[in-house]
PDB file of C-alpha atoms in Angstrom:
ATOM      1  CA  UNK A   1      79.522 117.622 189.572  1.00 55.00           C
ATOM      2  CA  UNK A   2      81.645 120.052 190.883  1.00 58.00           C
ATOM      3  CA  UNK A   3      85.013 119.139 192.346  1.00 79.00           C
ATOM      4  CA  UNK A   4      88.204 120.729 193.448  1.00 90.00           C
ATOM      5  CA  UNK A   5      90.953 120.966 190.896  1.00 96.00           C
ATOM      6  CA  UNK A   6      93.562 118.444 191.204  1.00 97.00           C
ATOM      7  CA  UNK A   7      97.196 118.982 191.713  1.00 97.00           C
ATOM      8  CA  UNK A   8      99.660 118.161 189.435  1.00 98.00           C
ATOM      9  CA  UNK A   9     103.356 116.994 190.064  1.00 97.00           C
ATOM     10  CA  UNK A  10     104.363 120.217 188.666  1.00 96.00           C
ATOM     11  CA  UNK A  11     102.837 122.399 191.412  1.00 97.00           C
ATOM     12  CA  UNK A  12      99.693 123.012 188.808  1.00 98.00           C
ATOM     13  CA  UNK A  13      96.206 122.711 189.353  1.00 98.00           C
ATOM     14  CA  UNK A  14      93.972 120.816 186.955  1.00 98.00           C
ATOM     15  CA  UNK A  15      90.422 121.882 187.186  1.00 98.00           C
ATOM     16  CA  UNK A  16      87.785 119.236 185.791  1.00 98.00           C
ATOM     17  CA  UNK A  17      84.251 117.784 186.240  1.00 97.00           C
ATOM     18  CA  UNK A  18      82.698 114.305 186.312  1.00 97.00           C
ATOM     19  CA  UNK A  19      79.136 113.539 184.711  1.00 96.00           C
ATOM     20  CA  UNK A  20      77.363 110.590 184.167  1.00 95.00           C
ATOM     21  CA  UNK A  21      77.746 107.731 186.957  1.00 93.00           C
ATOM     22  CA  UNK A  22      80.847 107.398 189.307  1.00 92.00           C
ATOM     23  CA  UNK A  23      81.670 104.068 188.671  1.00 89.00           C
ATOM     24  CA  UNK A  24      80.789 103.684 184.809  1.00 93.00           C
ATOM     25  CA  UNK A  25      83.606 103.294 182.191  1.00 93.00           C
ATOM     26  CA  UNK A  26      85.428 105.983 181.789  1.00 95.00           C
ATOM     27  CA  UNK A  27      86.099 108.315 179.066  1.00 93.00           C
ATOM     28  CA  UNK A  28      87.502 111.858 179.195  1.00 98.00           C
ATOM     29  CA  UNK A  29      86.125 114.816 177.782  1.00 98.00           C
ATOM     30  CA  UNK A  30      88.325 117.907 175.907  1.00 98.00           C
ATOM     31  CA  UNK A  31      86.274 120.736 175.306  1.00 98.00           C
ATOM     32  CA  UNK A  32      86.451 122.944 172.284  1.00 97.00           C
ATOM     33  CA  UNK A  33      87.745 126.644 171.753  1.00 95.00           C
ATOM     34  CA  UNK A  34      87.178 128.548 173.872  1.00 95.00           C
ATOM     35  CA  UNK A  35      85.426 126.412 176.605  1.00 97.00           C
ATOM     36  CA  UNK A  36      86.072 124.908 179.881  1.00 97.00           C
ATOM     37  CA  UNK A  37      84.845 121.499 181.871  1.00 97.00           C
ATOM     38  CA  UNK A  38      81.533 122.943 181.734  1.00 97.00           C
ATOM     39  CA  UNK A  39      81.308 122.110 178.171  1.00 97.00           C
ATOM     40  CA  UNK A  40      80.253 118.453 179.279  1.00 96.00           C
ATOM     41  CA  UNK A  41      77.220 119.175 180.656  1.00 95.00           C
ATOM     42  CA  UNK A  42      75.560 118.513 177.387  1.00 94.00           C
ATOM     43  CA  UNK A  43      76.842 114.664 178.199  1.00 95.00           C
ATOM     44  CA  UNK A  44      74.804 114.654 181.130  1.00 95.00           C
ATOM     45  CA  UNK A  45      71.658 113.110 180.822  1.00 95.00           C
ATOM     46  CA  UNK A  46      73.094 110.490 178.144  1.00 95.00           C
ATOM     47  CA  UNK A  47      75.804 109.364 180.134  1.00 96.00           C
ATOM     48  CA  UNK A  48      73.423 108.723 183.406  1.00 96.00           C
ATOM     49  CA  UNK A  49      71.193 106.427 180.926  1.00 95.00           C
ATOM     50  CA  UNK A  50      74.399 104.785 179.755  1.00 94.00           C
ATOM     51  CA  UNK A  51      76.080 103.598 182.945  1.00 95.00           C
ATOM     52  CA  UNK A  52      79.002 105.923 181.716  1.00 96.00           C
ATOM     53  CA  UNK A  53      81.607 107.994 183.921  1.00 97.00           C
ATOM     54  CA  UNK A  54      82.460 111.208 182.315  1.00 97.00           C
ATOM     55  CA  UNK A  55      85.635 113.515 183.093  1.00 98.00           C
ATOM     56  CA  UNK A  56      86.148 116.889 181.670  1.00 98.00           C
ATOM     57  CA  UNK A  57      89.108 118.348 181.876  1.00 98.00           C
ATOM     58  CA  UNK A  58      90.505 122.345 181.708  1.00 98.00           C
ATOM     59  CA  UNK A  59      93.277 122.525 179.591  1.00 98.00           C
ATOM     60  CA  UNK A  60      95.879 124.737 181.195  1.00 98.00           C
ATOM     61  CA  UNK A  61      95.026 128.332 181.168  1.00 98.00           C
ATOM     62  CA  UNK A  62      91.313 127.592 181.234  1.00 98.00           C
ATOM     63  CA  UNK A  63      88.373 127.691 183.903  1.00 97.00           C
ATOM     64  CA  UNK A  64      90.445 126.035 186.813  1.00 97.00           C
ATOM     65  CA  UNK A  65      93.434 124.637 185.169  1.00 98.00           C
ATOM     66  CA  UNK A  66      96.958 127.140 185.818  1.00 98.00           C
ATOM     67  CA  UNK A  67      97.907 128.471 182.772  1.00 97.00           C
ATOM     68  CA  UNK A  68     101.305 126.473 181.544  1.00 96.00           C
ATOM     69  CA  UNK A  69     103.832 128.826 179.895  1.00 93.00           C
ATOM     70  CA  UNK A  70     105.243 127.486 176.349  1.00 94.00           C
ATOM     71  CA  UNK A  71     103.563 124.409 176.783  1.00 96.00           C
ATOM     72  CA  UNK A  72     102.290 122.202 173.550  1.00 97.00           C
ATOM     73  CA  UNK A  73      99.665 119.881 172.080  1.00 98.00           C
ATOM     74  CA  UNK A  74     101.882 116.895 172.846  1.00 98.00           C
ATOM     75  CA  UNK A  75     102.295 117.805 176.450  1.00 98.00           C
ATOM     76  CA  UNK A  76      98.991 117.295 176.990  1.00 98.00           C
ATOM     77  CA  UNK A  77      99.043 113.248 177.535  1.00 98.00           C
ATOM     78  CA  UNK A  78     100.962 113.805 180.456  1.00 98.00           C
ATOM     79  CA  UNK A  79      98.365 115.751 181.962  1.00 98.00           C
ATOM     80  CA  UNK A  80      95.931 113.658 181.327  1.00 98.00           C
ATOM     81  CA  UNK A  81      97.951 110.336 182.613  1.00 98.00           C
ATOM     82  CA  UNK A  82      98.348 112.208 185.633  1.00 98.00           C
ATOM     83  CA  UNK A  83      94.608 112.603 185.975  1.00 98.00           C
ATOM     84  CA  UNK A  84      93.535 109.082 185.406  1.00 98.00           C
ATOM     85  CA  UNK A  85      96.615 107.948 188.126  1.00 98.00           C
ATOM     86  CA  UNK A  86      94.726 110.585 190.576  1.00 97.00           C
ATOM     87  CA  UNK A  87      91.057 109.298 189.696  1.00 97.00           C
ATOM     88  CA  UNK A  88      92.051 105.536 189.615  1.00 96.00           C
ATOM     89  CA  UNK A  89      91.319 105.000 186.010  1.00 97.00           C
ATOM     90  CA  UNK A  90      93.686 102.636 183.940  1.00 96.00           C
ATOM     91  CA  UNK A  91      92.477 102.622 180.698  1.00 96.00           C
ATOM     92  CA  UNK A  92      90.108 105.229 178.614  1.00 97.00           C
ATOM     93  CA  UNK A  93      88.641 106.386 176.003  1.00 97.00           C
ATOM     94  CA  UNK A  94      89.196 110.260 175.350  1.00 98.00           C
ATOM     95  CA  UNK A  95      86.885 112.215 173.387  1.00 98.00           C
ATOM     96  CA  UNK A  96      87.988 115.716 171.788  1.00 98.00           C
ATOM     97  CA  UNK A  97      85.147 118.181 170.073  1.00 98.00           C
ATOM     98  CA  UNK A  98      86.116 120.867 168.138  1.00 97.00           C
ATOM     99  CA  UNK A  99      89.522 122.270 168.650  1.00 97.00           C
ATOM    100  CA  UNK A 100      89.704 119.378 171.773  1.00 98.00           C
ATOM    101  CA  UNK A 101      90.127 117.011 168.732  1.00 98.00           C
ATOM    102  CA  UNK A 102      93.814 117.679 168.477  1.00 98.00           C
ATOM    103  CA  UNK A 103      94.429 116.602 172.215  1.00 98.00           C
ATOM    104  CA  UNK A 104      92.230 113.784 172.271  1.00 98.00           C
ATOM    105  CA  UNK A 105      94.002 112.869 168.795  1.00 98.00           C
ATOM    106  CA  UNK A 106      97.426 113.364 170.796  1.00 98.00           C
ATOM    107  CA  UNK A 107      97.007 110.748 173.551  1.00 98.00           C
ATOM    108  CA  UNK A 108      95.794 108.435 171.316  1.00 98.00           C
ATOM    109  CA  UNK A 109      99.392 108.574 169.504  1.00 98.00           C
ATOM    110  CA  UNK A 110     101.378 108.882 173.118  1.00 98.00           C
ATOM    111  CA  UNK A 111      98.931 106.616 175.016  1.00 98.00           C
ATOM    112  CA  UNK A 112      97.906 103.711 172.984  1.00 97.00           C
ATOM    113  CA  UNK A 113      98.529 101.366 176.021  1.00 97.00           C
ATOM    114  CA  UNK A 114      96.166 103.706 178.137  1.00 98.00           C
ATOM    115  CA  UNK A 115      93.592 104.827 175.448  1.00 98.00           C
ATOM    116  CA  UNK A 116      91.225 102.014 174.730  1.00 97.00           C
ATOM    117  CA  UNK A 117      89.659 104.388 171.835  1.00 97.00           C
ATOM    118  CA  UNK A 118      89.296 108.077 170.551  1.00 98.00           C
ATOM    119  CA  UNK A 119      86.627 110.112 169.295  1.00 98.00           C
ATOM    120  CA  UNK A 120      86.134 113.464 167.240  1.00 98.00           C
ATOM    121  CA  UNK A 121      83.433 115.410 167.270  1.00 98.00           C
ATOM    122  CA  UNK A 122      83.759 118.055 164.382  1.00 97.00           C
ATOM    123  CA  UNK A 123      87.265 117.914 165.372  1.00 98.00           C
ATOM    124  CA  UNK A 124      89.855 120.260 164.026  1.00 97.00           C
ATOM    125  CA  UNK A 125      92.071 119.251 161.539  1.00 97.00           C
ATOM    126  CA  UNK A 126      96.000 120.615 160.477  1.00 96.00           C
ATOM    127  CA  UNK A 127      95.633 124.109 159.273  1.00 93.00           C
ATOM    128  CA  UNK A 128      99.000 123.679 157.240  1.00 90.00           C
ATOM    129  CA  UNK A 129      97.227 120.959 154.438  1.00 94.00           C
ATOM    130  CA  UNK A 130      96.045 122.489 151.015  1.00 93.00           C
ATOM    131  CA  UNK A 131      92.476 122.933 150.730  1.00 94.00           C
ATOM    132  CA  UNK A 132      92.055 121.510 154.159  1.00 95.00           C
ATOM    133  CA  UNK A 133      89.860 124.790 155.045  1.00 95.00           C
ATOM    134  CA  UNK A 134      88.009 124.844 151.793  1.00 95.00           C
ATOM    135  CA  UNK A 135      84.320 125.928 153.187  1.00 94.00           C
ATOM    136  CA  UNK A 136      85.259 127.568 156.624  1.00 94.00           C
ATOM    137  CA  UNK A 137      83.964 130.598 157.988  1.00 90.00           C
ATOM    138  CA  UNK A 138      86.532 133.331 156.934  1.00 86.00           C
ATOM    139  CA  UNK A 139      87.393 134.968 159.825  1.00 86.00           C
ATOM    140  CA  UNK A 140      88.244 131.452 161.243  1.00 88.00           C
ATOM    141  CA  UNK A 141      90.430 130.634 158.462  1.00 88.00           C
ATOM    142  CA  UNK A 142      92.450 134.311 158.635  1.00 87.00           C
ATOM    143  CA  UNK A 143      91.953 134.128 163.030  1.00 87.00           C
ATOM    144  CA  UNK A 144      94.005 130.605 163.448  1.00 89.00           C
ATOM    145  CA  UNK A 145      96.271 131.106 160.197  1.00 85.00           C
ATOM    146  CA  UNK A 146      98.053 134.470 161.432  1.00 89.00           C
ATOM    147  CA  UNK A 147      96.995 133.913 164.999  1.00 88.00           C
ATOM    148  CA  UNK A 148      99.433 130.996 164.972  1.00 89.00           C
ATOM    149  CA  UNK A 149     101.945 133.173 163.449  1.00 90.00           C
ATOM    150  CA  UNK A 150     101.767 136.026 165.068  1.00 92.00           C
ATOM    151  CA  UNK A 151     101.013 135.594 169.135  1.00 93.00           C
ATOM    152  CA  UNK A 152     100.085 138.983 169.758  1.00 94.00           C
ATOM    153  CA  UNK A 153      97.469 139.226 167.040  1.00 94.00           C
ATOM    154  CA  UNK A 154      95.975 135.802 168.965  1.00 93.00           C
ATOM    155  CA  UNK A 155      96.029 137.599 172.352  1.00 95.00           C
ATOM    156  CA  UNK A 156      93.952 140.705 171.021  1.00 95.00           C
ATOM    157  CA  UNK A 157      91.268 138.639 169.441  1.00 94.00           C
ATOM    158  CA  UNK A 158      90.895 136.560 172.824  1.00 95.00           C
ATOM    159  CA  UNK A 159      91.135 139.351 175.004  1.00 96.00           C
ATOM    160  CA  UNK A 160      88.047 141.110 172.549  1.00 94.00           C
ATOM    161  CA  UNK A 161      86.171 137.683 173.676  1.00 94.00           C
ATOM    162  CA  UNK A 162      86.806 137.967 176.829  1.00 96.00           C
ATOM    163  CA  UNK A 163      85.132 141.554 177.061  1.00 95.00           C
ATOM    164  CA  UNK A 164      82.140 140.441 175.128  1.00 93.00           C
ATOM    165  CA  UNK A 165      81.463 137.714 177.254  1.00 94.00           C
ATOM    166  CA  UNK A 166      82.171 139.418 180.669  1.00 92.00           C
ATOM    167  CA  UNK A 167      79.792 142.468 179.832  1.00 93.00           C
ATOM    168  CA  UNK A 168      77.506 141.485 177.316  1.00 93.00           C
ATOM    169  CA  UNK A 169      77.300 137.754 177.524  1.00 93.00           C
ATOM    170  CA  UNK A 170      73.696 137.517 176.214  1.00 91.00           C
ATOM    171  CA  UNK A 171      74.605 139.031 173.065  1.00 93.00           C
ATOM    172  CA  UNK A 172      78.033 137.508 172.536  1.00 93.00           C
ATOM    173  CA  UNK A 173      76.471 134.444 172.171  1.00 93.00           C
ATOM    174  CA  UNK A 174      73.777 135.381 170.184  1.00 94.00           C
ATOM    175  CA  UNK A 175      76.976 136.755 168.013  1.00 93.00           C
ATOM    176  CA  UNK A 176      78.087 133.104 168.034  1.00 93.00           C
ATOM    177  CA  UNK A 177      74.834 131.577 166.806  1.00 93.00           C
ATOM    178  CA  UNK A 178      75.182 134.197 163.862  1.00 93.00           C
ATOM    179  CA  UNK A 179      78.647 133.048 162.867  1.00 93.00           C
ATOM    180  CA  UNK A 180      77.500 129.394 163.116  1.00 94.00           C
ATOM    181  CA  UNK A 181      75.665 127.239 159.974  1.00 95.00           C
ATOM    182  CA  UNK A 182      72.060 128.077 159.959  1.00 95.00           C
ATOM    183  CA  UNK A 183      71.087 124.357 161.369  1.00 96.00           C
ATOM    184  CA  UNK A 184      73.584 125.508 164.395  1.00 96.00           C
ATOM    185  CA  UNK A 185      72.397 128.786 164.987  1.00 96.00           C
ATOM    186  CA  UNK A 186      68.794 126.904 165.684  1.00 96.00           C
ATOM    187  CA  UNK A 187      70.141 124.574 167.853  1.00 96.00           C
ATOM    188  CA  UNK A 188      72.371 127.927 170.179  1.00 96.00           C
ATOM    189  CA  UNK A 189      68.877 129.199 170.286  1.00 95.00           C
ATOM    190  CA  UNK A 190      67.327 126.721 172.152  1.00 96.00           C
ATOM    191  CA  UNK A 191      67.147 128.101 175.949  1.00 96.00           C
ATOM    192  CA  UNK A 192      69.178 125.472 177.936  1.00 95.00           C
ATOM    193  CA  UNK A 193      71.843 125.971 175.170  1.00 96.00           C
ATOM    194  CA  UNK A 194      72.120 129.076 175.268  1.00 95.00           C
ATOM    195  CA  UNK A 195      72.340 129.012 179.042  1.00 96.00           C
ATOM    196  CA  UNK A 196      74.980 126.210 179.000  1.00 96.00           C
ATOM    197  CA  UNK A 197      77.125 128.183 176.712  1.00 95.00           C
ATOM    198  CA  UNK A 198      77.211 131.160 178.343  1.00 95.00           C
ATOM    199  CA  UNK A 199      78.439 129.634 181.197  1.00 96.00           C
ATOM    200  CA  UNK A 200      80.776 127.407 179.547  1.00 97.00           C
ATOM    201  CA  UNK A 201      81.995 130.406 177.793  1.00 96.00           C
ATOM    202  CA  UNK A 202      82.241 132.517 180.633  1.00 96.00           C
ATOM    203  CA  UNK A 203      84.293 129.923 182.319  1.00 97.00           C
ATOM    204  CA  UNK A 204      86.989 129.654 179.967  1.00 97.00           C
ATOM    205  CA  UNK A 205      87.898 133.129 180.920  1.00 97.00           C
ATOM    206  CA  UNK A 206      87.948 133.017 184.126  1.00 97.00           C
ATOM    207  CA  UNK A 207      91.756 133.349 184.913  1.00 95.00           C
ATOM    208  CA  UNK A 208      91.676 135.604 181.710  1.00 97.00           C
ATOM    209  CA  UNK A 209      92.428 135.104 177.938  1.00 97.00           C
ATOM    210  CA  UNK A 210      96.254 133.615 178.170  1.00 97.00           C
ATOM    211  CA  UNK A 211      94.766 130.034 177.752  1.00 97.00           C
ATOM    212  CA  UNK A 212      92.937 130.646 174.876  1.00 97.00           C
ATOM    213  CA  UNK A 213      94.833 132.713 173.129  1.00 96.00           C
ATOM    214  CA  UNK A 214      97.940 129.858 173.089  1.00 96.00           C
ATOM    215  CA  UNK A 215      95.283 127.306 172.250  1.00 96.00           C
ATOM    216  CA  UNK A 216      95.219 129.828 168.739  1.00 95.00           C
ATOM    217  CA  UNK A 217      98.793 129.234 168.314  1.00 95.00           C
ATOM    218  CA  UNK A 218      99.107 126.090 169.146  1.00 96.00           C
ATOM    219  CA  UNK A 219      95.691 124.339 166.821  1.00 96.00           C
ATOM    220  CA  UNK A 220      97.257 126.797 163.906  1.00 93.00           C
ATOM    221  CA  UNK A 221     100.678 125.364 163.796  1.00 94.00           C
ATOM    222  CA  UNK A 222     102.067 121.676 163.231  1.00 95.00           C
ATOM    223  CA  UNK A 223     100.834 119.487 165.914  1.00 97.00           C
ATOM    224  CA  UNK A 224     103.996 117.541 166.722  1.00 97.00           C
ATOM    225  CA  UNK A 225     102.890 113.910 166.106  1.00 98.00           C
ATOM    226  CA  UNK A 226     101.909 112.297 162.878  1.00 97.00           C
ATOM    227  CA  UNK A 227      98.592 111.320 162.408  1.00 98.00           C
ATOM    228  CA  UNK A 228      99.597 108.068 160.332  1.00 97.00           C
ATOM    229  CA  UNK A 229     100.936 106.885 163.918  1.00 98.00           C
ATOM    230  CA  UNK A 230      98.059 106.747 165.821  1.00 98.00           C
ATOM    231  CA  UNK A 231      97.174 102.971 166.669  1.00 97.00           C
ATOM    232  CA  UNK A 232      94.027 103.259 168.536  1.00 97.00           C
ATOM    233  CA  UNK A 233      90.423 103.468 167.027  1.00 97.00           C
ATOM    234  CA  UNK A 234      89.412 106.568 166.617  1.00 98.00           C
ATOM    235  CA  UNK A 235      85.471 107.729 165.316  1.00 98.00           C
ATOM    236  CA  UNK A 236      84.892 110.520 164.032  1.00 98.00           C
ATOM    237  CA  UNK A 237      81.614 112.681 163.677  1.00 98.00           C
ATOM    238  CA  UNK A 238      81.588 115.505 160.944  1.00 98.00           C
ATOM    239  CA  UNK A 239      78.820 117.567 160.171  1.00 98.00           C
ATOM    240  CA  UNK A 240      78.414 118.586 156.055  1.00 97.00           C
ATOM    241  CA  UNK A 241      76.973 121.707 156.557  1.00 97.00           C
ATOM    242  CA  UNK A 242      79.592 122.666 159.444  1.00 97.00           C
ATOM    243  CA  UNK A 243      81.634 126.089 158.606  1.00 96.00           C
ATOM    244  CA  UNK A 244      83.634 126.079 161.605  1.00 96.00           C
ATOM    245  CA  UNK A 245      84.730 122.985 160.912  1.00 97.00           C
ATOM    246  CA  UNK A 246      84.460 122.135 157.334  1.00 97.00           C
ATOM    247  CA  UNK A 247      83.881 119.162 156.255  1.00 98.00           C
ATOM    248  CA  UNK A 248      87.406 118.728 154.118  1.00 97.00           C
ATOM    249  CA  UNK A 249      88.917 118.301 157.627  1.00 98.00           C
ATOM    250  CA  UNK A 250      86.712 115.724 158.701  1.00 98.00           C
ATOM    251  CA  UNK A 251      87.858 113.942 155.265  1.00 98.00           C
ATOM    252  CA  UNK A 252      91.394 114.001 155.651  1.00 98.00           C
ATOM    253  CA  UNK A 253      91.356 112.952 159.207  1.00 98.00           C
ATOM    254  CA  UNK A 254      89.163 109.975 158.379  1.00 98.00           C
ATOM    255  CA  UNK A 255      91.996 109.364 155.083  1.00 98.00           C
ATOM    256  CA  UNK A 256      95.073 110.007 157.062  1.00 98.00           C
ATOM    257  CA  UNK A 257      94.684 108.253 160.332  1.00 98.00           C
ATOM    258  CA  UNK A 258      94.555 104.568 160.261  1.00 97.00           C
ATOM    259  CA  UNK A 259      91.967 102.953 162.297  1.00 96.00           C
ATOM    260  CA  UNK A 260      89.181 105.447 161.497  1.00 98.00           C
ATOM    261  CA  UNK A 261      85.779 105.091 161.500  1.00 97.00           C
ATOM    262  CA  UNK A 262      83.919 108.407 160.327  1.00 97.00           C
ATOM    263  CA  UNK A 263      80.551 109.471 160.155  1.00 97.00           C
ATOM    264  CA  UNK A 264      79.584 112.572 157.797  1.00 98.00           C
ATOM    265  CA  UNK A 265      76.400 113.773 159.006  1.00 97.00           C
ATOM    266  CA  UNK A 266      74.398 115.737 155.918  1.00 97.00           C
ATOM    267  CA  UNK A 267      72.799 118.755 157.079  1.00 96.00           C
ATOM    268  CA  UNK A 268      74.588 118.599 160.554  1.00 97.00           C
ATOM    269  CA  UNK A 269      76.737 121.654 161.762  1.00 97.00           C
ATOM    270  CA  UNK A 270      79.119 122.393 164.119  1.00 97.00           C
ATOM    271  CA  UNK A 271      77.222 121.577 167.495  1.00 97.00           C
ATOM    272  CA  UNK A 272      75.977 117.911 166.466  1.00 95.00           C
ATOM    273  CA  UNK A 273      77.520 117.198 169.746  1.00 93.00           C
ATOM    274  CA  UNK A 274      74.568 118.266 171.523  1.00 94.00           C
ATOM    275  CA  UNK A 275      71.558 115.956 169.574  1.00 94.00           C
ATOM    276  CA  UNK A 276      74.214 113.218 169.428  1.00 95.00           C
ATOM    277  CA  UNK A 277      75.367 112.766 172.421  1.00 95.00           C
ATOM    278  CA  UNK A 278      73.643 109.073 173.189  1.00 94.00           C
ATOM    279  CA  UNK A 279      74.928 107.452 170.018  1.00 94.00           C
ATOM    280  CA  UNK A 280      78.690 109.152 170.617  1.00 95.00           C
ATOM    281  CA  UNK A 281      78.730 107.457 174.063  1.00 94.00           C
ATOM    282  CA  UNK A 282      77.723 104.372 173.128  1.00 92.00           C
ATOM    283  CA  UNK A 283      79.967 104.048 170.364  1.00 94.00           C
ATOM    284  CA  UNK A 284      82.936 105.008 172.183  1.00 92.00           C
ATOM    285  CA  UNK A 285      82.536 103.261 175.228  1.00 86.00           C
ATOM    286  CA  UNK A 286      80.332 100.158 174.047  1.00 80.00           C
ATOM    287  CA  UNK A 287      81.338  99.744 170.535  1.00 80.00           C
ATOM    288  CA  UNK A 288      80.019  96.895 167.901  1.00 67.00           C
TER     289      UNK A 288
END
């Protein structure tokens, strides 16, 4: 559902988008990198059937959301507090998929009082661990390691995505479903998937590639909050055959954090999001 961005105390707008129904428990939705609010639409159709309110946000920079100079993983929470306090939500779950896994992982350690629990969906993990990128996709490994080192070398490689997917966005995504694990490149394929990520895609650029570019920096360096701290339950979906994100993240999230509950998912990729959508709802919002 489309809504108008809402204004922070700072002056900023935050853009988002609600799925599901209106007056469902509530969890929040970070999308992945790049993406936008948009990315939720894949939550759509579960989160009708489960009674379940969802609210994606734009991180700042992204889709509708003012970019927010200097800004870092830990400032995040206070964004999002602001949102709930503006929607009338007091406590929620938060949900973070791909490189949204840090930020959902962040107000679960600033929040706990507000977060009821957390959930990863082949979240990313700290680039800075040994071995902790054992089986990703090269060019990821080299894009976030000196990205996060070196700005400018983040900006270019946005700024080449953001060309691809204003002019050729067709084949930018089929470029995507190349890079992905063959299970995921099947699943981009699908029509409505392809559609949906186009858009979502598309959207992230829309105020240009600032936003995504920091997100490089900022996913590739040290996150500001220990992991060991986090007091919340957080689940965790990981896909084995995922080279975006490999599974040795998934593993030392699920060892490092202390209320985890992790699922490794043989044969599952990087978008295991989409085909598991139902049971990731219920599990967050109705656990056992």
């Amino acid at each position: 559902m489309a809504v108008e961005p809402l204004l922070l105390r700072d002056g900023r707008r935050l853009g988002y988008a609600e799925y599901g129904q209106p007056g469902g428990d509530v969890f929040f939705y970070f999308h992945g990198h790049p993406g936008s609010r948009l990315e939720a639409g894949f939550s759509e159709a579960a989160a009708v059937a489960a009674g379940v309110r969802v609210v994606a946000l734009d991180r700042p920079g992204y889709g509708l959301s003012d970019f927010q100079p200097g800004r870092s993983i830990v400032d995040w929470p206070d964004d999002v507090v602001q949102a709930a306090d503006l929607l009338g939500v007091d406590r929620f779950a938060v949900v973070g998929s791909s490189g949204g896994g840090p930020y959902a992982l962040a107000c679960a350690y600033r929040l706990p009082d507000r977060v009821v629990r957390a959930g990863l969906l082949s979240g990313v993990g700290p680039y800075d661990v040994p071995g902790i990128t054992r089986g990703m996709r090269w060019q990821n490994r080299v894009g976030f390691r000196w990205g996060s080192r070196w700005p400018g070398l983040a900006g270019w490689m946005m700024r080449a995505m953001e060309r691809g997917i204003r002019a050729r966005p067709a084949r930018t995504v089929e470029a995507i479903a190349r890079a992905l694990s063959p299970v995921d490149a099947v699943i981009a394929r699908r029509p409505e998937v392809r559609t949906l990520l186009a858009e979502d895609i598309a959207e992230a650029f829309r105020q240009g590639s600032a936003g995504a570019a920091w997100d490089v920096v900022l996913l590739g360096q040290a996150w500001g909050f220990p992991l060991h701290g986090i007091r919340p339950t957080v689940y965790l979906w990981q896909g084995e055959a995922d080279v975006f994100v490999p599974p040795a993240m998934g593993r030392y999230l699920a060892a490092t954090i202390p209320h985890c509950r992790a699922r490794f998912l043989p044969g599952e990729g990087h978008l295991l999001v989409i085909d598991h959508m139902p049971d990731i709802i219920r599990t967050i919002v109705h656990p056992d």
